[in-house]
mmCIF file of C-alpha atoms in Angstrom:
data_model
loop_
_atom_site.group_PDB
_atom_site.id
_atom_site.type_symbol
_atom_site.label_atom_id
_atom_site.label_comp_id
_atom_site.label_asym_id
_atom_site.label_seq_id
_atom_site.Cartn_x
_atom_site.Cartn_y
_atom_site.Cartn_z
ATOM 1 C CA UNK A 15 -41.558 12.716 -64.148
ATOM 2 C CA UNK A 16 -42.298 16.395 -65.647
ATOM 3 C CA UNK A 17 -39.103 16.342 -68.229
ATOM 4 C CA UNK A 18 -40.149 13.534 -69.773
ATOM 5 C CA UNK A 19 -44.121 13.923 -70.198
ATOM 6 C CA UNK A 20 -43.545 16.988 -72.211
ATOM 7 C CA UNK A 21 -40.713 14.800 -73.697
ATOM 8 C CA UNK A 22 -43.023 12.285 -74.344
ATOM 9 C CA UNK A 23 -45.996 14.882 -75.401
ATOM 10 C CA UNK A 24 -43.300 17.105 -77.901
ATOM 11 C CA UNK A 25 -42.545 13.169 -79.344
ATOM 12 C CA UNK A 26 -46.698 12.338 -79.622
ATOM 13 C CA UNK A 27 -47.202 15.041 -81.773
ATOM 14 C CA UNK A 28 -43.848 14.323 -84.329
ATOM 15 C CA UNK A 29 -46.128 10.954 -84.325
ATOM 16 C CA UNK A 30 -49.422 12.476 -85.806
ATOM 17 C CA UNK A 31 -47.836 14.961 -87.537
ATOM 18 C CA UNK A 32 -46.354 12.453 -89.654
ATOM 19 C CA UNK A 33 -48.387 9.403 -89.745
ATOM 20 C CA UNK A 34 -51.146 11.713 -91.186
ATOM 21 C CA UNK A 35 -49.182 12.705 -93.975
ATOM 22 C CA UNK A 36 -48.376 9.351 -94.287
ATOM 23 C CA UNK A 37 -52.201 8.627 -94.404
ATOM 24 C CA UNK A 38 -53.512 11.358 -96.234
ATOM 25 C CA UNK A 39 -50.068 10.807 -98.937
ATOM 26 C CA UNK A 40 -51.848 6.833 -99.058
ATOM 27 C CA UNK A 41 -55.479 7.447 -99.969
ATOM 28 C CA UNK A 42 -54.814 9.706 -103.007
ATOM 29 C CA UNK A 43 -52.797 7.053 -104.338
ATOM 30 C CA UNK A 44 -56.252 4.803 -104.459
ATOM 31 C CA UNK A 45 -58.133 5.065 -107.388
ATOM 32 C CA UNK A 46 -59.893 8.982 -107.866
ATOM 33 C CA UNK A 47 -63.614 9.285 -106.348
ATOM 34 C CA UNK A 48 -64.836 11.298 -108.734
ATOM 35 C CA UNK A 49 -65.580 8.943 -111.423
ATOM 36 C CA UNK A 50 -68.982 7.122 -108.025
ATOM 37 C CA UNK A 51 -70.300 10.436 -107.081
ATOM 38 C CA UNK A 52 -71.487 11.771 -110.159
ATOM 39 C CA UNK A 53 -73.975 10.491 -112.536
ATOM 40 C CA UNK A 54 -72.415 7.336 -115.391
ATOM 41 C CA UNK A 55 -73.380 9.856 -117.829
ATOM 42 C CA UNK A 56 -71.930 13.227 -117.279
ATOM 43 C CA UNK A 57 -69.502 15.455 -118.596
ATOM 44 C CA UNK A 58 -66.538 15.936 -118.468
ATOM 45 C CA UNK A 59 -67.807 19.375 -117.423
ATOM 46 C CA UNK A 60 -69.944 18.527 -114.919
ATOM 47 C CA UNK A 61 -67.135 15.815 -113.500
ATOM 48 C CA UNK A 62 -64.716 18.536 -113.776
ATOM 49 C CA UNK A 63 -66.793 20.701 -112.189
ATOM 50 C CA UNK A 64 -67.807 18.470 -109.157
ATOM 51 C CA UNK A 65 -63.923 17.318 -109.163
ATOM 52 C CA UNK A 66 -62.928 21.657 -108.683
ATOM 53 C CA UNK A 67 -65.873 22.064 -105.170
ATOM 54 C CA UNK A 68 -64.198 18.446 -103.702
ATOM 55 C CA UNK A 69 -60.508 20.078 -104.469
ATOM 56 C CA UNK A 70 -59.221 16.315 -105.738
ATOM 57 C CA UNK A 71 -58.484 18.808 -109.694
ATOM 58 C CA UNK A 72 -55.684 20.131 -106.941
ATOM 59 C CA UNK A 73 -52.189 18.630 -106.088
ATOM 60 C CA UNK A 74 -51.935 15.965 -103.214
ATOM 61 C CA UNK A 75 -49.504 18.531 -101.926
ATOM 62 C CA UNK A 76 -51.798 20.986 -101.729
ATOM 63 C CA UNK A 77 -55.128 19.009 -100.800
ATOM 64 C CA UNK A 78 -53.094 17.782 -98.301
ATOM 65 C CA UNK A 79 -52.045 21.366 -96.822
ATOM 66 C CA UNK A 80 -55.531 22.718 -96.593
ATOM 67 C CA UNK A 81 -56.510 19.425 -94.424
ATOM 68 C CA UNK A 82 -53.822 19.945 -92.628
ATOM 69 C CA UNK A 83 -54.688 23.896 -91.852
ATOM 70 C CA UNK A 84 -58.161 22.714 -91.660
ATOM 71 C CA UNK A 85 -57.382 19.972 -88.821
ATOM 72 C CA UNK A 86 -55.723 22.882 -86.323
ATOM 73 C CA UNK A 87 -59.231 23.863 -86.201
ATOM 74 C CA UNK A 88 -61.241 20.674 -85.693
ATOM 75 C CA UNK A 89 -62.170 20.174 -89.497
ATOM 76 C CA UNK A 90 -61.053 17.309 -91.130
ATOM 77 C CA UNK A 91 -63.345 17.779 -94.903
ATOM 78 C CA UNK A 92 -66.794 16.970 -95.404
ATOM 79 C CA UNK A 93 -67.978 12.842 -96.473
ATOM 80 C CA UNK A 94 -67.839 13.228 -100.001
ATOM 81 C CA UNK A 95 -71.510 10.403 -100.017
ATOM 82 C CA UNK A 96 -72.888 11.497 -96.670
ATOM 83 C CA UNK A 97 -72.121 15.296 -97.008
ATOM 84 C CA UNK A 98 -71.890 15.653 -93.267
ATOM 85 C CA UNK A 99 -68.557 16.447 -91.362
ATOM 86 C CA UNK A 100 -66.387 13.939 -91.332
ATOM 87 C CA UNK A 101 -65.846 13.819 -88.346
ATOM 88 C CA UNK A 102 -69.303 13.545 -87.108
ATOM 89 C CA UNK A 103 -69.600 10.319 -88.688
ATOM 90 C CA UNK A 104 -66.703 9.178 -86.767
ATOM 91 C CA UNK A 105 -68.253 10.813 -82.943
ATOM 92 C CA UNK A 106 -71.409 8.836 -83.646
ATOM 93 C CA UNK A 107 -70.436 5.107 -83.863
ATOM 94 C CA UNK A 108 -67.684 6.307 -82.120
ATOM 95 C CA UNK A 109 -69.790 4.998 -78.873
ATOM 96 C CA UNK A 110 -70.806 2.129 -80.306
ATOM 97 C CA UNK A 111 -67.228 1.447 -80.768
ATOM 98 C CA UNK A 112 -65.608 2.172 -77.726
ATOM 99 C CA UNK A 113 -68.250 -0.654 -75.742
ATOM 100 C CA UNK A 114 -66.858 -3.349 -77.820
ATOM 101 C CA UNK A 115 -63.808 -3.297 -77.357
ATOM 102 C CA UNK A 116 -64.071 -1.754 -74.135
ATOM 103 C CA UNK A 117 -66.345 -5.438 -73.154
ATOM 104 C CA UNK A 118 -63.509 -7.596 -74.773
ATOM 105 C CA UNK A 119 -60.560 -5.555 -72.806
ATOM 106 C CA UNK A 120 -62.320 -6.423 -69.481
ATOM 107 C CA UNK A 121 -63.323 -9.676 -70.735
ATOM 108 C CA UNK A 122 -59.410 -10.372 -71.798
ATOM 109 C CA UNK A 123 -58.821 -8.902 -67.935
ATOM 110 C CA UNK A 124 -61.335 -10.544 -65.814
ATOM 111 C CA UNK A 125 -60.860 -13.903 -67.525
ATOM 112 C CA UNK A 126 -57.015 -14.135 -68.638
ATOM 113 C CA UNK A 127 -55.666 -13.104 -65.434
ATOM 114 C CA UNK A 128 -56.665 -15.191 -62.768
ATOM 115 C CA UNK A 129 -56.846 -18.201 -65.404
ATOM 116 C CA UNK A 130 -53.029 -17.389 -66.538
ATOM 117 C CA UNK A 131 -52.298 -16.955 -62.214
ATOM 118 C CA UNK A 132 -53.669 -20.195 -61.355
ATOM 119 C CA UNK A 133 -51.782 -21.662 -63.952
ATOM 120 C CA UNK A 134 -48.793 -19.532 -63.000
ATOM 121 C CA UNK A 135 -49.197 -21.298 -59.279
ATOM 122 C CA UNK A 136 -48.994 -25.142 -60.450
ATOM 123 C CA UNK A 137 -47.050 -25.971 -63.526
ATOM 124 C CA UNK A 138 -46.886 -28.741 -65.195
ATOM 125 C CA UNK A 139 -49.950 -29.729 -63.604
ATOM 126 C CA UNK A 140 -53.329 -30.615 -65.755
ATOM 127 C CA UNK A 141 -54.383 -27.154 -64.869
ATOM 128 C CA UNK A 142 -51.129 -25.385 -66.581
ATOM 129 C CA UNK A 143 -52.065 -28.211 -69.653
ATOM 130 C CA UNK A 144 -54.611 -27.218 -69.943
ATOM 131 C CA UNK A 145 -54.682 -23.284 -70.157
ATOM 132 C CA UNK A 146 -51.733 -23.199 -72.101
ATOM 133 C CA UNK A 147 -53.451 -25.171 -74.606
ATOM 134 C CA UNK A 148 -56.653 -22.897 -74.481
ATOM 135 C CA UNK A 149 -53.973 -19.611 -74.742
ATOM 136 C CA UNK A 150 -51.987 -21.381 -78.068
ATOM 137 C CA UNK A 151 -55.855 -21.667 -79.268
ATOM 138 C CA UNK A 152 -56.348 -18.682 -78.861
ATOM 139 C CA UNK A 153 -54.434 -17.337 -80.842
ATOM 140 C CA UNK A 154 -53.926 -19.192 -83.660
ATOM 141 C CA UNK A 155 -57.825 -19.199 -84.719
ATOM 142 C CA UNK A 156 -58.956 -16.513 -86.975
ATOM 143 C CA UNK A 157 -61.085 -13.882 -85.145
ATOM 144 C CA UNK A 158 -64.112 -14.276 -88.556
ATOM 145 C CA UNK A 159 -63.450 -18.164 -89.149
ATOM 146 C CA UNK A 160 -64.543 -18.203 -84.327
ATOM 147 C CA UNK A 161 -67.614 -15.548 -85.370
ATOM 148 C CA UNK A 162 -68.943 -17.007 -87.782
ATOM 149 C CA UNK A 163 -68.714 -20.586 -85.561
ATOM 150 C CA UNK A 164 -70.387 -18.471 -82.435
ATOM 151 C CA UNK A 165 -73.033 -17.775 -84.862
ATOM 152 C CA UNK A 166 -73.679 -20.624 -86.102
ATOM 153 C CA UNK A 167 -73.834 -22.302 -83.042
ATOM 154 C CA UNK A 168 -75.133 -19.339 -80.263
ATOM 155 C CA UNK A 169 -77.692 -17.908 -82.562
ATOM 156 C CA UNK A 170 -78.740 -20.216 -85.490
ATOM 157 C CA UNK A 171 -78.851 -23.785 -83.628
ATOM 158 C CA UNK A 172 -79.404 -22.824 -80.159
ATOM 159 C CA UNK A 173 -81.049 -19.481 -80.060
ATOM 160 C CA UNK A 174 -79.477 -18.229 -77.142
ATOM 161 C CA UNK A 175 -78.665 -14.650 -78.833
ATOM 162 C CA UNK A 176 -78.987 -12.497 -81.859
ATOM 163 C CA UNK A 177 -76.721 -13.327 -84.550
ATOM 164 C CA UNK A 178 -76.356 -9.254 -85.873
ATOM 165 C CA UNK A 179 -76.536 -5.281 -85.212
ATOM 166 C CA UNK A 180 -76.628 -4.041 -82.126
ATOM 167 C CA UNK A 181 -80.497 -4.469 -79.916
ATOM 168 C CA UNK A 182 -81.738 -1.431 -77.858
ATOM 169 C CA UNK A 183 -79.980 0.630 -76.146
ATOM 170 C CA UNK A 184 -79.790 3.248 -72.795
ATOM 171 C CA UNK A 185 -78.595 6.444 -73.252
ATOM 172 C CA UNK A 186 -75.956 7.578 -69.788
ATOM 173 C CA UNK A 187 -74.936 11.345 -69.890
ATOM 174 C CA UNK A 188 -76.932 11.288 -73.391
ATOM 175 C CA UNK A 189 -74.216 8.974 -75.283
ATOM 176 C CA UNK A 190 -76.591 5.653 -75.912
ATOM 177 C CA UNK A 191 -75.004 2.407 -74.698
ATOM 178 C CA UNK A 192 -76.180 -1.091 -74.846
ATOM 179 C CA UNK A 193 -74.507 -3.064 -72.452
ATOM 180 C CA UNK A 194 -77.246 -1.304 -69.460
ATOM 181 C CA UNK A 195 -80.029 -3.292 -70.843
ATOM 182 C CA UNK A 196 -80.217 -7.098 -71.281
ATOM 183 C CA UNK A 197 -81.765 -7.153 -74.762
ATOM 184 C CA UNK A 198 -78.552 -4.707 -75.416
ATOM 185 C CA UNK A 199 -75.913 -7.103 -73.796
ATOM 186 C CA UNK A 200 -77.349 -10.571 -74.893
ATOM 187 C CA UNK A 201 -76.458 -8.551 -78.536
ATOM 188 C CA UNK A 202 -73.151 -7.526 -77.005
ATOM 189 C CA UNK A 203 -71.893 -11.580 -75.984
ATOM 190 C CA UNK A 204 -70.984 -13.006 -79.344
ATOM 191 C CA UNK A 205 -69.147 -10.049 -80.891
ATOM 192 C CA UNK A 206 -67.577 -9.081 -77.848
ATOM 193 C CA UNK A 207 -66.601 -13.137 -76.852
ATOM 194 C CA UNK A 208 -65.044 -13.029 -81.140
ATOM 195 C CA UNK A 209 -63.172 -10.011 -79.986
ATOM 196 C CA UNK A 210 -61.975 -10.752 -76.053
ATOM 197 C CA UNK A 211 -60.337 -13.894 -77.389
ATOM 198 C CA UNK A 212 -56.676 -13.154 -79.022
ATOM 199 C CA UNK A 213 -56.221 -11.305 -75.626
ATOM 200 C CA UNK A 214 -57.495 -12.993 -72.970
ATOM 201 C CA UNK A 215 -55.416 -15.655 -74.679
ATOM 202 C CA UNK A 216 -52.490 -12.989 -74.934
ATOM 203 C CA UNK A 217 -53.500 -11.781 -71.647
ATOM 204 C CA UNK A 218 -53.000 -15.294 -70.118
ATOM 205 C CA UNK A 219 -49.628 -15.992 -71.206
ATOM 206 C CA UNK A 220 -47.583 -13.128 -70.319
ATOM 207 C CA UNK A 221 -49.661 -13.512 -66.480
ATOM 208 C CA UNK A 222 -48.968 -16.843 -66.072
ATOM 209 C CA UNK A 223 -44.387 -16.542 -67.407
ATOM 210 C CA UNK A 224 -44.721 -13.722 -65.157
ATOM 211 C CA UNK A 225 -46.581 -15.615 -62.299
ATOM 212 C CA UNK A 226 -43.756 -18.498 -62.617
ATOM 213 C CA UNK A 227 -40.691 -15.819 -62.473
ATOM 214 C CA UNK A 228 -42.025 -14.050 -58.930
ATOM 215 C CA UNK A 229 -43.687 -17.078 -57.836
ATOM 216 C CA UNK A 230 -39.473 -18.231 -57.288
ATOM 217 C CA UNK A 231 -38.103 -14.611 -55.473
ATOM 218 C CA UNK A 232 -36.793 -14.749 -52.524
ATOM 219 C CA UNK A 233 -39.427 -12.277 -51.001
ATOM 220 C CA UNK A 234 -41.833 -14.648 -51.781
ATOM 221 C CA UNK A 235 -40.404 -17.597 -50.553
ATOM 222 C CA UNK A 236 -40.370 -15.716 -47.459
ATOM 223 C CA UNK A 237 -43.623 -14.095 -46.959
ATOM 224 C CA UNK A 238 -44.638 -18.477 -47.617
ATOM 225 C CA UNK A 239 -42.173 -19.207 -45.268
ATOM 226 C CA UNK A 240 -44.476 -16.479 -42.306
ATOM 227 C CA UNK A 241 -47.473 -18.658 -43.571
ATOM 228 C CA UNK A 242 -48.951 -15.758 -45.286
ATOM 229 C CA UNK A 243 -52.403 -17.215 -47.183
ATOM 230 C CA UNK A 244 -52.478 -17.826 -50.755
ATOM 231 C CA UNK A 245 -54.730 -14.707 -51.340
ATOM 232 C CA UNK A 246 -52.900 -12.465 -49.977
ATOM 233 C CA UNK A 247 -49.696 -14.076 -51.408
ATOM 234 C CA UNK A 248 -51.066 -13.070 -55.143
ATOM 235 C CA UNK A 249 -52.281 -9.771 -53.771
ATOM 236 C CA UNK A 250 -50.079 -8.740 -51.552
ATOM 237 C CA UNK A 251 -47.177 -10.039 -53.291
ATOM 238 C CA UNK A 252 -47.450 -11.629 -56.866
ATOM 239 C CA UNK A 253 -50.432 -9.030 -58.405
ATOM 240 C CA UNK A 254 -48.741 -5.496 -58.521
ATOM 241 C CA UNK A 255 -44.825 -6.993 -59.978
ATOM 242 C CA UNK A 256 -47.204 -8.962 -62.399
ATOM 243 C CA UNK A 257 -49.323 -6.790 -63.177
ATOM 244 C CA UNK A 258 -46.362 -3.926 -64.850
ATOM 245 C CA UNK A 259 -46.412 -5.016 -68.201
ATOM 246 C CA UNK A 260 -50.087 -6.816 -68.496
ATOM 247 C CA UNK A 261 -51.647 -3.177 -68.094
ATOM 248 C CA UNK A 262 -48.671 -1.909 -70.433
ATOM 249 C CA UNK A 263 -50.074 -5.287 -72.880
ATOM 250 C CA UNK A 264 -53.548 -4.316 -72.110
ATOM 251 C CA UNK A 265 -53.325 -0.929 -72.767
ATOM 252 C CA UNK A 266 -51.594 -1.306 -76.330
ATOM 253 C CA UNK A 267 -54.438 -4.212 -77.114
ATOM 254 C CA UNK A 268 -57.066 -1.784 -76.392
ATOM 255 C CA UNK A 269 -56.096 0.810 -79.037
ATOM 256 C CA UNK A 270 -55.138 -2.971 -81.318
ATOM 257 C CA UNK A 271 -59.362 -3.404 -80.573
ATOM 258 C CA UNK A 272 -60.509 -0.504 -81.592
ATOM 259 C CA UNK A 273 -58.153 -0.050 -84.778
ATOM 260 C CA UNK A 274 -59.094 -3.139 -85.983
ATOM 261 C CA UNK A 275 -62.475 -4.124 -84.605
ATOM 262 C CA UNK A 276 -63.539 -3.726 -88.536
ATOM 263 C CA UNK A 277 -63.558 -7.245 -88.982
ATOM 264 C CA UNK A 278 -65.828 -8.495 -85.894
ATOM 265 C CA UNK A 279 -67.934 -5.383 -86.604
ATOM 266 C CA UNK A 280 -68.892 -6.572 -90.143
ATOM 267 C CA UNK A 281 -69.538 -10.028 -89.667
ATOM 268 C CA UNK A 282 -72.033 -9.279 -86.479
ATOM 269 C CA UNK A 283 -73.200 -5.819 -89.009
ATOM 270 C CA UNK A 284 -72.702 -3.836 -85.499
ATOM 271 C CA UNK A 285 -72.683 -0.126 -85.904
ATOM 272 C CA UNK A 286 -69.354 1.436 -85.099
ATOM 273 C CA UNK A 287 -66.122 2.224 -86.355
ATOM 274 C CA UNK A 288 -64.779 -0.047 -88.173
ATOM 275 C CA UNK A 289 -67.526 -1.294 -90.597
ATOM 276 C CA UNK A 290 -67.978 2.587 -91.577
ATOM 277 C CA UNK A 291 -64.344 2.496 -92.701
ATOM 278 C CA UNK A 292 -65.715 -0.606 -94.388
ATOM 279 C CA UNK A 293 -68.266 0.437 -96.504
ATOM 280 C CA UNK A 294 -65.845 4.506 -97.116
ATOM 281 C CA UNK A 295 -62.857 2.378 -98.276
ATOM 282 C CA UNK A 296 -65.477 0.968 -100.654
ATOM 283 C CA UNK A 297 -66.761 3.792 -101.517
ATOM 284 C CA UNK A 298 -63.659 5.600 -101.701
ATOM 285 C CA UNK A 299 -64.817 8.237 -99.267
ATOM 286 C CA UNK A 300 -61.499 9.713 -99.099
ATOM 287 C CA UNK A 301 -62.341 11.735 -95.659
ATOM 288 C CA UNK A 302 -63.860 9.089 -93.384
ATOM 289 C CA UNK A 303 -61.595 6.778 -93.844
ATOM 290 C CA UNK A 304 -58.785 9.801 -93.396
ATOM 291 C CA UNK A 305 -60.335 11.249 -90.234
ATOM 292 C CA UNK A 306 -60.987 7.447 -89.254
ATOM 293 C CA UNK A 307 -56.858 6.749 -89.394
ATOM 294 C CA UNK A 308 -56.842 9.706 -87.651
ATOM 295 C CA UNK A 309 -58.764 9.449 -84.538
ATOM 296 C CA UNK A 310 -57.329 5.657 -84.074
ATOM 297 C CA UNK A 311 -53.909 7.836 -84.414
ATOM 298 C CA UNK A 312 -54.324 9.710 -81.670
ATOM 299 C CA UNK A 313 -56.398 7.327 -79.778
ATOM 300 C CA UNK A 314 -53.332 5.164 -79.856
ATOM 301 C CA UNK A 315 -51.083 7.538 -79.453
ATOM 302 C CA UNK A 316 -53.040 8.603 -75.406
ATOM 303 C CA UNK A 317 -53.807 4.836 -74.766
ATOM 304 C CA UNK A 318 -49.328 5.167 -75.375
ATOM 305 C CA UNK A 319 -49.500 8.802 -73.371
ATOM 306 C CA UNK A 320 -51.643 7.154 -70.194
ATOM 307 C CA UNK A 321 -49.513 3.455 -70.086
ATOM 308 C CA UNK A 322 -46.412 6.264 -69.151
ATOM 309 C CA UNK A 323 -48.057 7.737 -66.706
ATOM 310 C CA UNK A 324 -49.675 4.388 -64.832
ATOM 311 C CA UNK A 325 -45.941 2.872 -65.966
ATOM 312 C CA UNK A 326 -43.951 5.016 -64.196
ATOM 313 C CA UNK A 327 -46.645 4.718 -60.605
ATOM 314 C CA UNK A 328 -46.829 0.894 -60.820
ATOM 315 C CA UNK A 329 -42.456 0.999 -60.758
ATOM 316 C CA UNK A 330 -41.073 3.417 -58.259
ATOM 317 C CA UNK A 331 -37.732 2.911 -60.349
ATOM 318 C CA UNK A 332 -38.673 4.966 -63.169
ATOM 319 C CA UNK A 333 -39.651 7.526 -61.424
ATOM 320 C CA UNK A 334 -36.308 7.001 -59.614
ATOM 321 C CA UNK A 335 -34.593 7.800 -62.114
ATOM 322 C CA UNK A 336 -36.929 10.109 -63.531
ATOM 323 C CA UNK A 337 -36.713 12.009 -61.002
#
């Protein structure tokens, strides 16, 4: 197991290096931000001076080498627009994005797993057809369309929830959290539901398929023959085997929720990393865009690493193979 963890760590470092190179080169191919940063009537000398101050006059490989050296010291550059360290701008908005993605993930688990297991135990029933219809709907509905419909129905017509913003927050260990108070929770409901719908459908379908497969196994039939109750049967015999792929998918989906929450954050004016990256792309604020991509990449790598460890813990066959 230790050898496997070392191997995965080295692979993760290589992935981060390659992706940082691709991200840096890719963002440098999109326009020249200097013309958005200087005054419209700036002279060529002033433009050249500003380019030199920001390091934009260097070749791309020299800029990347400087970025790489600074990144190893924890410096991902300063924002062209805010004149602040890009990494601090990302971290300032990270709690809001993590809170939104975490709420969506919890909704996916609490709704998708029970409904999937319920449908999996009743194949062909009305419950099964209803659950599968809902899952198809959840996969096919675009998140921006769902967000707009939720705003129209629950914010504009019914007035139950706010249409945008994060609302009041409460400090928890120095981090501002909104779901700890009722008003903040009301602001979280609609964006979290929008972001969670696709994952609820995905988790439901995987749980349903896994439950149907596990329910046909001999040890489940034997447990039923012994008179094991339905709840104990599900928790003791079915759920542990169904949860192995679900844990993997939910871990990977958490990274997806963080990386692709920008649409939901833009629609609901949620002040997270997604809204920051949209504004930074429009302003060609390269350091912030690269810093965002690097932070998301590291989060993906860490999540995959944790998922691998959880896989080893949940599946004894992998533990035996690794030893």
